[in-house]
XYZ file of C-alpha atoms in Angstrom:
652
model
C 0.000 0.000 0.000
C 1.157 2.959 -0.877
C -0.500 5.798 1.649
C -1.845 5.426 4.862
C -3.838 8.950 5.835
C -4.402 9.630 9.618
C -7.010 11.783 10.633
C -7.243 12.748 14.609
C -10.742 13.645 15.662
C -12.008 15.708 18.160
C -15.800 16.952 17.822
C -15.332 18.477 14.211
C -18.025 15.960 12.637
C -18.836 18.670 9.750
C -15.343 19.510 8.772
C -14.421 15.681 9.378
C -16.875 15.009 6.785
C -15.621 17.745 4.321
C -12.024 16.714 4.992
C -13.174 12.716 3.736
C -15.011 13.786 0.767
C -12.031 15.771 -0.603
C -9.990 12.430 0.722
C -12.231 10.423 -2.162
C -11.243 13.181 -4.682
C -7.417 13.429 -4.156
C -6.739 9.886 -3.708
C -8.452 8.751 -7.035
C -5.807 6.945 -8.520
C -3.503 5.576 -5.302
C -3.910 2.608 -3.407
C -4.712 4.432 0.192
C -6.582 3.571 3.827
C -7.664 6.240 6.443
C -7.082 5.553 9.416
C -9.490 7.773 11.968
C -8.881 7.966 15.677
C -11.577 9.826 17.464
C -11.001 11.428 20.822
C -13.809 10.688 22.350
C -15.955 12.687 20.467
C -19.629 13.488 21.711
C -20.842 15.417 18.315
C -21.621 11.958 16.706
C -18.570 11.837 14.613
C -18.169 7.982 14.931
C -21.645 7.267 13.781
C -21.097 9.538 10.830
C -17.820 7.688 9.938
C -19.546 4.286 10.534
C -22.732 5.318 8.282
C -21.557 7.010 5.488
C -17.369 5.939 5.178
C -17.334 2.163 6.422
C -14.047 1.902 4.487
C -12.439 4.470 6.931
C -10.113 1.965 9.993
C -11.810 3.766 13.462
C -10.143 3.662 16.387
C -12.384 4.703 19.310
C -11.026 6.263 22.533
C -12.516 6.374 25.661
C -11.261 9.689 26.426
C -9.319 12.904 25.037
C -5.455 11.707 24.700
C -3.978 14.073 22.747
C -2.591 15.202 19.297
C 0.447 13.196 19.760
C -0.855 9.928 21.148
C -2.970 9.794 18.607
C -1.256 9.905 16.188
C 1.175 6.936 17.015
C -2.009 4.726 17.459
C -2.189 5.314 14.035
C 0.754 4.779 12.937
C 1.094 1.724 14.903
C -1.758 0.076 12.661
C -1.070 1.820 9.543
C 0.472 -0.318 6.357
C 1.735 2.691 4.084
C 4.709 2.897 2.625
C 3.818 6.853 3.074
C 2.154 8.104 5.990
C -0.109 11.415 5.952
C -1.098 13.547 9.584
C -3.747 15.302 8.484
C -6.135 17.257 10.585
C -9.740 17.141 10.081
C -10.182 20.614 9.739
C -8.782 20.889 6.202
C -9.675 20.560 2.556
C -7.415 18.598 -0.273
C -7.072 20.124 -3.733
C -7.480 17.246 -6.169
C -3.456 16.759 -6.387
C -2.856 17.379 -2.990
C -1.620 13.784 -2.807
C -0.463 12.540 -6.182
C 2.090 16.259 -6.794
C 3.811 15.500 -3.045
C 4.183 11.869 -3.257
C 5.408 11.888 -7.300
C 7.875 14.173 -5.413
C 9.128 12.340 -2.790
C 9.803 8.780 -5.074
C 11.756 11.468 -6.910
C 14.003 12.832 -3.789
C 14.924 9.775 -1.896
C 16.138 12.218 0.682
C 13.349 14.024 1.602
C 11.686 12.679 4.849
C 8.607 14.482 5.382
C 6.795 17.395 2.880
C 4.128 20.075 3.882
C 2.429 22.308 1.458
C 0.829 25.472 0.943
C -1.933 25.972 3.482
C -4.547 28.761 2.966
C -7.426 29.607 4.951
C -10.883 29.259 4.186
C -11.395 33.332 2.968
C -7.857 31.790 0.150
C -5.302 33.640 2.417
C -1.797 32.399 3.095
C -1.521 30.715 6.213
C 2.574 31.588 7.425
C 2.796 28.413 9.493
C 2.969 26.649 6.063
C 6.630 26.839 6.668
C 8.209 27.220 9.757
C 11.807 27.790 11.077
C 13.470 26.214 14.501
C 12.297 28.037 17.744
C 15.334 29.528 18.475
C 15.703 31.764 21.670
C 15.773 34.732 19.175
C 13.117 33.605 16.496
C 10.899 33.248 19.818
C 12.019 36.582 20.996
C 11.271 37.816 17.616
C 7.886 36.469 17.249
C 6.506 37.284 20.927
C 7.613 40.744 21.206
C 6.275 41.208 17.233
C 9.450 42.247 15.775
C 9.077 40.084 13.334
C 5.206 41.540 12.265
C 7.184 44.908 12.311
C 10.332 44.262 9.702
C 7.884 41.468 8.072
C 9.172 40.221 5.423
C 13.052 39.579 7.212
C 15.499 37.249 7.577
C 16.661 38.151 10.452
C 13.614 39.065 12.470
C 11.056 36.343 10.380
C 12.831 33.366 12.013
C 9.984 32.146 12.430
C 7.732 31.672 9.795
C 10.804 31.881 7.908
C 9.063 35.209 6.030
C 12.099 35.954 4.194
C 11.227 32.492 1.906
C 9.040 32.972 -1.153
C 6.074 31.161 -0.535
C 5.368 30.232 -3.977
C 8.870 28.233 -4.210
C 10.004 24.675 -3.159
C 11.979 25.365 -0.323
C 13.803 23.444 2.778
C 12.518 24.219 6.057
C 13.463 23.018 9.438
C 9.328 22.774 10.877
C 6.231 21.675 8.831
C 2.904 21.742 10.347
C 0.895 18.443 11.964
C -2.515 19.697 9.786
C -0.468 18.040 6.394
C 2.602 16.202 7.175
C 3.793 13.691 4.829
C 6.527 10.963 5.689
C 8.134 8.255 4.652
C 7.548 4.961 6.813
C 10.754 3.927 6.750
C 11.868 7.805 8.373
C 9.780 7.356 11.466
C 11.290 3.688 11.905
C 14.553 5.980 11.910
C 13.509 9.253 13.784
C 10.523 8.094 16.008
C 7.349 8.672 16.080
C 5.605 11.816 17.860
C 6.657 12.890 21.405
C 3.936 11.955 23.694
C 4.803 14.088 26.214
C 3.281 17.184 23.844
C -0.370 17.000 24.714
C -1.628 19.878 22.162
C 0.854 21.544 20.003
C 4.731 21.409 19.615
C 4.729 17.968 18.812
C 4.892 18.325 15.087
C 7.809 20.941 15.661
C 9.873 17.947 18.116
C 9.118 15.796 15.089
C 10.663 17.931 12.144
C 13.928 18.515 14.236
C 13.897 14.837 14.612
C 13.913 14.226 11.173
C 16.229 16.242 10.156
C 19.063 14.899 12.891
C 18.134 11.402 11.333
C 19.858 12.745 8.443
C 16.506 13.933 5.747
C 15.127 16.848 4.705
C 12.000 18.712 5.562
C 10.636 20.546 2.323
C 8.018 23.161 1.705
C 6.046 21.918 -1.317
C 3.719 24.985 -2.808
C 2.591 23.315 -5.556
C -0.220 22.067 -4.567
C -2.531 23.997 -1.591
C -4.915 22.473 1.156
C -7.658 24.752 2.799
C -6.856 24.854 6.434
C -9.795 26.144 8.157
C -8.148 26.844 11.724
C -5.209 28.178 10.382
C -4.043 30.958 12.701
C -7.523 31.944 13.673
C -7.160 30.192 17.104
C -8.636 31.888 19.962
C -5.350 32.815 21.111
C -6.471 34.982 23.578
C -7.479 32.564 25.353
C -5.397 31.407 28.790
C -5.629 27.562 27.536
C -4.051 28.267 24.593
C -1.012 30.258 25.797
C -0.447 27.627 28.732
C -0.795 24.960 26.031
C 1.632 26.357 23.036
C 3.896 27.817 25.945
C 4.607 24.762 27.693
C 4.805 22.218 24.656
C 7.834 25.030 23.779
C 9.650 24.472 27.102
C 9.542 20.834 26.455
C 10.927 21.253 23.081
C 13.659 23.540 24.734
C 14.516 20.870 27.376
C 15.017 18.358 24.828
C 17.317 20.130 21.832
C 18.847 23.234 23.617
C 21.885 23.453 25.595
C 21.464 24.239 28.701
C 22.674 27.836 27.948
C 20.015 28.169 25.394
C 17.583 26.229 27.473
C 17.955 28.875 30.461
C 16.991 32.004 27.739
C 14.643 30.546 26.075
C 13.033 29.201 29.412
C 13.170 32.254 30.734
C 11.562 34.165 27.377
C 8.956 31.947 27.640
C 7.720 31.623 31.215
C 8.109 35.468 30.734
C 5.804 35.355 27.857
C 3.213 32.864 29.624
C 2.709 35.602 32.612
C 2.348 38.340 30.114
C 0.332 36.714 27.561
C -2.023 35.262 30.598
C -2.376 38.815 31.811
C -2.650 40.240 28.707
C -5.980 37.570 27.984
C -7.509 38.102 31.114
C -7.703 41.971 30.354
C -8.275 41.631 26.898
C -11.609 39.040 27.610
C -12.238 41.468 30.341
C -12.159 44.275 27.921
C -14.162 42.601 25.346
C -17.403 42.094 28.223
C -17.540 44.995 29.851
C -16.602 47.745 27.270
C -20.432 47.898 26.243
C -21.833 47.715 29.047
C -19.152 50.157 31.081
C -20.070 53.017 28.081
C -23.882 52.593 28.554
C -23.210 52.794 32.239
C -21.322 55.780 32.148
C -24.081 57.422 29.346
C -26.639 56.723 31.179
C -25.659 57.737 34.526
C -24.351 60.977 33.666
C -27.825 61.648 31.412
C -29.971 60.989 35.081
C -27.266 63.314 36.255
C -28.316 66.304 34.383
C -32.319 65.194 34.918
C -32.168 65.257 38.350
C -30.617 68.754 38.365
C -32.748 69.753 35.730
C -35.804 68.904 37.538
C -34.408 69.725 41.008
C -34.284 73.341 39.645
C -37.290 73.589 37.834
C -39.730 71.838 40.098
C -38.675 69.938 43.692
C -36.779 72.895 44.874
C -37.325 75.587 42.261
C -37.113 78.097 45.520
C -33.817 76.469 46.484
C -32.144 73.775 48.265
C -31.258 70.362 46.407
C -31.791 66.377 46.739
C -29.303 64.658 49.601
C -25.830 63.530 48.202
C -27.127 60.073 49.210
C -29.243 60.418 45.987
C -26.073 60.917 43.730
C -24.138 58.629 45.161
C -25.787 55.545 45.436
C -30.070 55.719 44.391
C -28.665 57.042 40.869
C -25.872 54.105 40.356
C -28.929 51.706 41.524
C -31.113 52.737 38.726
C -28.704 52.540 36.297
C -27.456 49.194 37.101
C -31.183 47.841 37.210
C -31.289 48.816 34.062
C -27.844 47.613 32.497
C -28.571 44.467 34.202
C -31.742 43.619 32.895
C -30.741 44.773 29.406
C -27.835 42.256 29.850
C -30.208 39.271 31.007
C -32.409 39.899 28.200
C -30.035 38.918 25.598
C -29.105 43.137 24.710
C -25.707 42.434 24.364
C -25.607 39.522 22.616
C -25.235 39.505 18.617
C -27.848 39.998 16.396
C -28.970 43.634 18.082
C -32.752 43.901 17.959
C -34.344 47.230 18.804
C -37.515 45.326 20.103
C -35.285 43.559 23.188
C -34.110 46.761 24.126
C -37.221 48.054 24.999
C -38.796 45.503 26.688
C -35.454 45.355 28.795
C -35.556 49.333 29.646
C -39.501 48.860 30.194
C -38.837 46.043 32.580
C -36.136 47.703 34.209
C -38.253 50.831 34.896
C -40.874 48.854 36.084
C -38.634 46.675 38.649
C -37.089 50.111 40.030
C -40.833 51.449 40.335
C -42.245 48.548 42.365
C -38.919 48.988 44.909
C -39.461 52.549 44.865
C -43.170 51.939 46.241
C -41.859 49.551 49.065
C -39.585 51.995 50.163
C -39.863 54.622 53.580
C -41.387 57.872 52.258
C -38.245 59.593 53.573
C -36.274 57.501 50.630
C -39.118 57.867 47.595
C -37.461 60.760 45.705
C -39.388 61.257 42.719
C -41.027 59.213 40.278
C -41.014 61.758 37.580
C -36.868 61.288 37.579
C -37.383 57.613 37.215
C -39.968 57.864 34.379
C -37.622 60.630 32.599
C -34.645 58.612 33.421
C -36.379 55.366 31.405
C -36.731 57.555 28.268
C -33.109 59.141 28.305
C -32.413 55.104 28.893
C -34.411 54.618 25.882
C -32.816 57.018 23.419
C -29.466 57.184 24.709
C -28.822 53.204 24.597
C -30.513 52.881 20.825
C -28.713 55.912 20.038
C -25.121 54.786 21.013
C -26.279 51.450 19.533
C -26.767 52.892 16.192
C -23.225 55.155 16.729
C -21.663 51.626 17.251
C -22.816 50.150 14.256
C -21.865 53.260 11.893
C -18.415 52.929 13.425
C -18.048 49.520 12.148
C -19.206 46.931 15.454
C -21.612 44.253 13.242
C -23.466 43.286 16.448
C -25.081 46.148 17.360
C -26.239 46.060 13.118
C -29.998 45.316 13.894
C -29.665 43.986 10.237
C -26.699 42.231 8.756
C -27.851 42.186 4.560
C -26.223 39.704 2.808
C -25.728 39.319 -0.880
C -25.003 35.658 -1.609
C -24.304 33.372 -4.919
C -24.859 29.587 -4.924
C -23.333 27.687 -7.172
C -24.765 23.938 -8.106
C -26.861 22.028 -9.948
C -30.784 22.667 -8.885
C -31.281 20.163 -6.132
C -28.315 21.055 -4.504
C -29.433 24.921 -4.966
C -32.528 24.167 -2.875
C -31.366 22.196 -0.374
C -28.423 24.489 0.234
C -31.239 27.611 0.471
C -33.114 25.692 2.945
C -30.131 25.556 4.793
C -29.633 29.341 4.689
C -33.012 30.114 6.074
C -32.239 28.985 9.413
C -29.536 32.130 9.710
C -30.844 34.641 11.323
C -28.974 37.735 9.253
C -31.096 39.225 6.269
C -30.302 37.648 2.736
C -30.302 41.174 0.558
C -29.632 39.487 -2.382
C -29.832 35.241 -3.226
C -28.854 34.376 -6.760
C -28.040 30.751 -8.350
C -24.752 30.206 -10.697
C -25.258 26.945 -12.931
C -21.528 25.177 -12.677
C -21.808 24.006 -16.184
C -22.961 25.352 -19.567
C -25.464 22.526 -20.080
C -27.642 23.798 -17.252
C -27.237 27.451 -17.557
C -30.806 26.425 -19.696
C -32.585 26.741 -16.509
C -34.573 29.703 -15.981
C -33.342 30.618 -11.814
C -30.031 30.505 -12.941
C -28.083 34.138 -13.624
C -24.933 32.681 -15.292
C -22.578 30.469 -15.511
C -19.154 29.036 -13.317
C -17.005 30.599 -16.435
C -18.804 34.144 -15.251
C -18.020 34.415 -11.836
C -15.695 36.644 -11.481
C -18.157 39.378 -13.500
C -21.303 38.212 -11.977
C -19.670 38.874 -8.390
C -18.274 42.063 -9.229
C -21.629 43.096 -11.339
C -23.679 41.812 -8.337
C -21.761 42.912 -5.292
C -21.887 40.030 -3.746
C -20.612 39.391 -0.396
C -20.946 35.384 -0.484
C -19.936 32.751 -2.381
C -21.609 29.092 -1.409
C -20.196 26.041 -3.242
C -22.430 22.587 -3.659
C -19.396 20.217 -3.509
C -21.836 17.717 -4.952
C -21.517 19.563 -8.489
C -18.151 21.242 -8.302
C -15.136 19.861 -7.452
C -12.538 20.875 -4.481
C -10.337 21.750 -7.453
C -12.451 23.971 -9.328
C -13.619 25.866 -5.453
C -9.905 26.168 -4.869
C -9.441 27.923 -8.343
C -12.104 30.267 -7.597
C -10.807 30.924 -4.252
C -7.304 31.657 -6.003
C -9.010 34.034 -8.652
C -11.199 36.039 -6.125
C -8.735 36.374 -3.102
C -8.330 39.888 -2.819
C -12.002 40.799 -2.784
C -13.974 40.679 0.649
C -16.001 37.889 0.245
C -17.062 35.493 2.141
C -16.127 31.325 0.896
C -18.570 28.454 1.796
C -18.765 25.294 0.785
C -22.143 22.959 1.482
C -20.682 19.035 1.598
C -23.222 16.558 -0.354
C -26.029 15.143 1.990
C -24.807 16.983 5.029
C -26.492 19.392 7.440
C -23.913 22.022 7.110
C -22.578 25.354 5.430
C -18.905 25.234 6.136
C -17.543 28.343 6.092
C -15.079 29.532 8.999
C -11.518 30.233 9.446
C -12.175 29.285 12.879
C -13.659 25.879 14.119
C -14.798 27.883 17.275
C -16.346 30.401 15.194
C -19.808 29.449 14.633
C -20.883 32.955 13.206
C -20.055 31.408 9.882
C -20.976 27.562 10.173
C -24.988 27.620 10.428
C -26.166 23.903 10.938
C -29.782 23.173 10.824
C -28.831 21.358 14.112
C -29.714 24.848 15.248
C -30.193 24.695 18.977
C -32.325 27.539 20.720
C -31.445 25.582 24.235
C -27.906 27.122 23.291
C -28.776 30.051 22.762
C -27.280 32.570 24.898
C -29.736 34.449 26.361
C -31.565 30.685 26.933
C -28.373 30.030 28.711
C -28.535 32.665 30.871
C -32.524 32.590 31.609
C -32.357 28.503 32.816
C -29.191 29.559 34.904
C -31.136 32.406 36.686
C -33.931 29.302 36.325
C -31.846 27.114 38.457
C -30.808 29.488 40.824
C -33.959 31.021 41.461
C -35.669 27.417 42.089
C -32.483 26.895 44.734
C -32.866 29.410 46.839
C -36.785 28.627 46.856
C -36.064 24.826 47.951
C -33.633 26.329 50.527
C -36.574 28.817 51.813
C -38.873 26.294 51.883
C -36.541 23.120 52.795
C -39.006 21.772 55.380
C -41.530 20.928 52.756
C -38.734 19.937 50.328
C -37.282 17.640 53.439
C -40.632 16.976 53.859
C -42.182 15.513 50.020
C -38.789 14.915 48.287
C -37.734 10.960 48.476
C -34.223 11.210 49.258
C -33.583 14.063 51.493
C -29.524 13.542 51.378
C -29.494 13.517 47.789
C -31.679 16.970 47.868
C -29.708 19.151 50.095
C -26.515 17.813 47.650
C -28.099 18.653 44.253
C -29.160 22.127 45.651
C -25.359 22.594 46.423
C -24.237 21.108 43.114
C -26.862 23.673 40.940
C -25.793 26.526 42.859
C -22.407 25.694 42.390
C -22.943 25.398 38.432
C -22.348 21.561 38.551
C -25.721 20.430 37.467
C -29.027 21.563 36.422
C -32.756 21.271 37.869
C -33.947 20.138 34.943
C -31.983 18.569 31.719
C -31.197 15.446 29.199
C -32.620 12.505 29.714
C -29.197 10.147 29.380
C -28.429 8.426 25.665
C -25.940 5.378 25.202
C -25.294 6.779 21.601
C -25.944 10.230 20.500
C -26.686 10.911 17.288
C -26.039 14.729 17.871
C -23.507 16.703 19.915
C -26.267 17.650 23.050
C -25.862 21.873 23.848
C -25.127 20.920 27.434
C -22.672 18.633 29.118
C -24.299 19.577 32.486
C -26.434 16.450 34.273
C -30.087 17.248 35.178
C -31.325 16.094 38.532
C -34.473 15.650 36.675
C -34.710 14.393 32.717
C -36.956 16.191 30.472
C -38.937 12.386 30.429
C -39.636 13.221 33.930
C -42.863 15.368 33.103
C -44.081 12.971 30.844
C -46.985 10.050 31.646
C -46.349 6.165 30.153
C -42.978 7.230 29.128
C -40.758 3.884 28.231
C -37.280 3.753 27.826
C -36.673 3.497 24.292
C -33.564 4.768 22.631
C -34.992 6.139 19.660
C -37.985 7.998 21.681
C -35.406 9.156 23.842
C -33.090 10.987 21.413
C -36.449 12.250 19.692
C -37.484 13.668 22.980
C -34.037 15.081 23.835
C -33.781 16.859 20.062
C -37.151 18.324 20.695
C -36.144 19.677 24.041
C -32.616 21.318 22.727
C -34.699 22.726 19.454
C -37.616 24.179 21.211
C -36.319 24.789 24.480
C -38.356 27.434 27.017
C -38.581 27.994 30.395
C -41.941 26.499 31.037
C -40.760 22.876 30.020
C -38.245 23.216 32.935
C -41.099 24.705 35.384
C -43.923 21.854 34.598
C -40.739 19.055 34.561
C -40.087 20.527 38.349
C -43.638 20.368 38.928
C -43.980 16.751 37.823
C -41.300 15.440 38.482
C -40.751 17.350 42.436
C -40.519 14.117 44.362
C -37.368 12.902 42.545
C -35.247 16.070 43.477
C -33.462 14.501 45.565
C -31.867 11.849 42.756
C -28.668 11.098 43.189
């Protein structure tokens, strides 16, 4: 056998998919197996593999273990004379195998090849081709040096910028998302590092492989779409402790201990800075909205109060207490920020309608605490009314300020102008698709991929056109049926249209998905008709207030709950464990095999199949059940399942 592909999986069931179908394509005409090892996935990636690629070799594991582990399972099993990491989160072009292996029997010494890696809006992706993580290179890449002086050889150690990426080149690091190499290398060099969890290992391996005497070349000739790429949430504190830690391993290994000590201390430097730095930026990123409206408001019931101090309350003199200022004032206005925030105002898409019923409810809830106050603390209601209108305007109008200024999610519309290409089937499934996305479709034509069909009256022109239709059109979206056009021809199209700012999707045959992000964790652009409203966010928060509001009524009223519930232990524990975030009152009844990934990994004390009379335990009913509870989810499900279901609280 000539190729063995290995493909490590970890709750990317969509892209998987993608990533096998292109597979088919590129490996055509060479004798191949794929070998998949899923991580424990929950997203129903092995039932997709078993269903609809029973030629793929699956290796289930019981739990997460890793890039590198992986990876040497494997390779373990594998019978290629070539093996291929590939991630799942990529796309082949239709010679992304034959062009690197043809090039390989042809340079004996050559042990392992990368290739051009773009991203899924056809932009290079620098990691393509790496350089060794020197102290320096590191010291150039974390302080950004080398972004400043980009393209250099001196400061671009790195991502070795100073290299034309268009050119064959030797490199000392390729990348774990496409790494080809030779069997008989790894028998030599070793396999990964196991003791790199996430990241680094494919970096230990290419320095490995070049001390066992081969080469590591940069092979642009052909191009995979990397959909990651360098879009990683690397503001995140997981990821810096992850990439900086797999670094000092690598350092501990190779460097001298003179080296080791710099770069050790460069990057434990760089840990505590970066952490810092993604605290404050996440920080940042919460409460800049919310600090602004805050401050708007606040200083707007400012000027009321003084307004109508002098013109009515005390239009003869004298003034409200400082008490007023200092603390009733800052009251209102968090009321109100805080119920805008529970109500979802926040959150992305921006809808003027939320607002209001959040300022209204807010007004109201300050009104009703205002009545139960002394008389000697009841101000005046005109400054609470007046304050709910400046509320009113002033949070719509810096709303619409943010949007003209560029912020999408305060857009309360987000127009889209979009082009499908496919054949007609394909055209309306993939437009079924698009009408679970909530953003407005301005514009929805249909581009025939062939001559033959351009017959058809929906259609506006033809593949050969696209360039002029999107430029005649303005469109901001391009959506591929990879049914009717090959990875080849989408790759040529993202080539051709690279500079222009449009969106790239591609819809895999008989699959619920529009693949589309540069990010895996960036579900803006990947709309599944798996669409849960139990994930929602504002959901999310609502049956968290849920459960905390139901705990502190069982703790009020405990000697009832001591009193009905069946296992009294078992209550007082869940209450704890809800508060605590640990469980839920109310969620998933438990599956042996999920078909789909469920929104929450949180236990229920009580299932959804609680509330429900002759229920029997039947797999299929279950996951029916659970589906319609994720899809449909509301508050009142959770209240009559607590109602139902009260005795059981105490399940343990």
């Amino acid at each position: 056998m000539k190729l063995s592909i290995i493909i490590v999986n970890y709750n990317v069931k969509h892209f998987l998919k993608q990533c096998l179908d292109s597979v088919k394509q590129a490996a055509e005409s060479i004798s191949y197996e794929i070998i998949c090892i899923d991580n424990n996935s929950v997203d129903g990636s092995v039932k997709m593999i078993t269903q609809e690629f029973p030629q793929v070799i699956l290796v289930k594991n019981n739990k997460n273990l890793g890039f590198a582990k992986a990876c040497n399972q494997g390779i373990k099993i594998s019978n290629g004379e070539y093996i291929l990491i590939l991630n799942p989160d990529t796309v082949l072009e239709n010679d992304s195998l034959s062009k690197p292996l043809q090039f390989m029997e042809a340079n004996p010494k050559t042990g392992s090849l990368g290739v051009k890696m773009i991203d899924g809006s056809g932009k290079f992706l620098h990691e393509s081709k790496r350089g060794l993580p020197t102290p320096a290179a590191a010291f150039y890449k974390m302080t950004g040096l080398s972004k400043l002086f980009y393209p250099s050889k001196t400061f671009g150690k790195y991502y070795l910028d100073h290299l034309d990426k268009n050119q064959v080149q030797k490199v000392h690091v390729l990348t774990g998302a496409y790494m080809l190499i030779r069997k008989t290398v790894l028998d030599k060099a070793g396999t990964f590092d196991e003791q790199f969890f996430m990241y680094g290992e494919d970096i230990d391996l290419s320095h490995r492989i070049i001390k066992a005497g081969y080469e590591n070349v940069y092979f642009p000739e052909t191009r995979i779409i990397h959909y990651k790429g360098e879009s990683t949430k690397k503001e995140s504190i997981k990821y810096v402790h992850s990439f900086y830690k797999a670094m000092l391993i690598f350092s501990e290994k190779h460097f001298t201990k003179k080296h080791n000590k710099i770069l050790s201390f460069l990057l434990n430097s760089s840990i505590i800075l970066s952490a810092f730095l993604a605290v404050v930026l996440r920080f940042f990123k919460r409460i800049i909205f919310p600090l602004l409206d805050f401050v708007i408001l606040g200083l707007g019931l400012v000027f009321i109060t003084q307004l109508w101090e002098s013109l009515v309350t005390y239009s003869e003199g004298g003034s409200y207490p400082l008490v007023f200022y200092q603390i009733v004032i800052p009251i209102y206005v968090l009321v109100w920020i805080s119920i805008i925030y529970l109500s979802g105002g926040y959150d992305k898409p921006y809808k003027h309608k939320k607002m209001i019923w959040a300022i209204v409810a807010g007004t109201m809830l300050i009104l009703v605490f205002y009545s139960l106050l002394d008389e000697s603390l009841r101000f005046s209601r005109s400054i609470i009314l007046l304050g709910s209108f400046w509320a009113l305007l002033s949070i719509i109008g810096l709303r619409w300020l943010y949007a003209q200024f560029g912020f999408t999610q305060f857009k309360n519309k987000i127009l889209k102008r979009i082009l499908i290409i496919g054949n007609t089937d394909e055209t309306q499934r993939i437009t079924a698709l698009l009408s679970k996305d909530k953003n407005q479709i301005d514009f929805l034509a249909y581009v025939s991929p062939n001559e033959e069909t351009l017959v058809h009256e929906k259609y506006i022109g033809s593949l050969k056109s696209l360039k002029e239709i999107v430029n005649f059109y303005n469109i901001t979206e391009l959506i591929f049926s990879s049914k009717d056009i090959s990875f080849q021809l989408i790759f040529d199209q993202l080539t051709e249209l690279e500079s222009r700012a449009i969106s790239f999707k591609i819809a895999p045959e008989n699959s619920l998905s529009i693949i589309g992000s540069n990010s895996i964790m960036n579900t803006e652009d990947l709309f599944l008709t798996e669409i849960f409203t139990f994930s929602n966010i504002t959901n999310i928060r609502i049956k968290r207030i849920f459960d905390l509001g139901c705990s502190i009524l069982f703790i009020l009223t405990l000697p009832i709950g001591l009193f009905l519930v069946n296992n009294t232990i078992g209550f007082l524990k869940n209450i704890f464990l809800v508060i605590t975030n640990k469980k839920s009152w109310v969620g998933f009844h438990p599956q042996k095999d999920e078909l789909f990934k469920l929104p929450s990994k949180k236990v229920g004390v009580l299932f959804i199949t609680d509330g429900m009379k002759n229920f029997e335990v039947e797999e299929k009913l279950i996951e029916a059940i659970n589906m319609s509870y994720a899809q449909n989810y509301h508050v009142l499900k959770d209240i009559q399942t607590i109602f139902a279901g009260y005795k059981q609280l105490g399940r343990w």
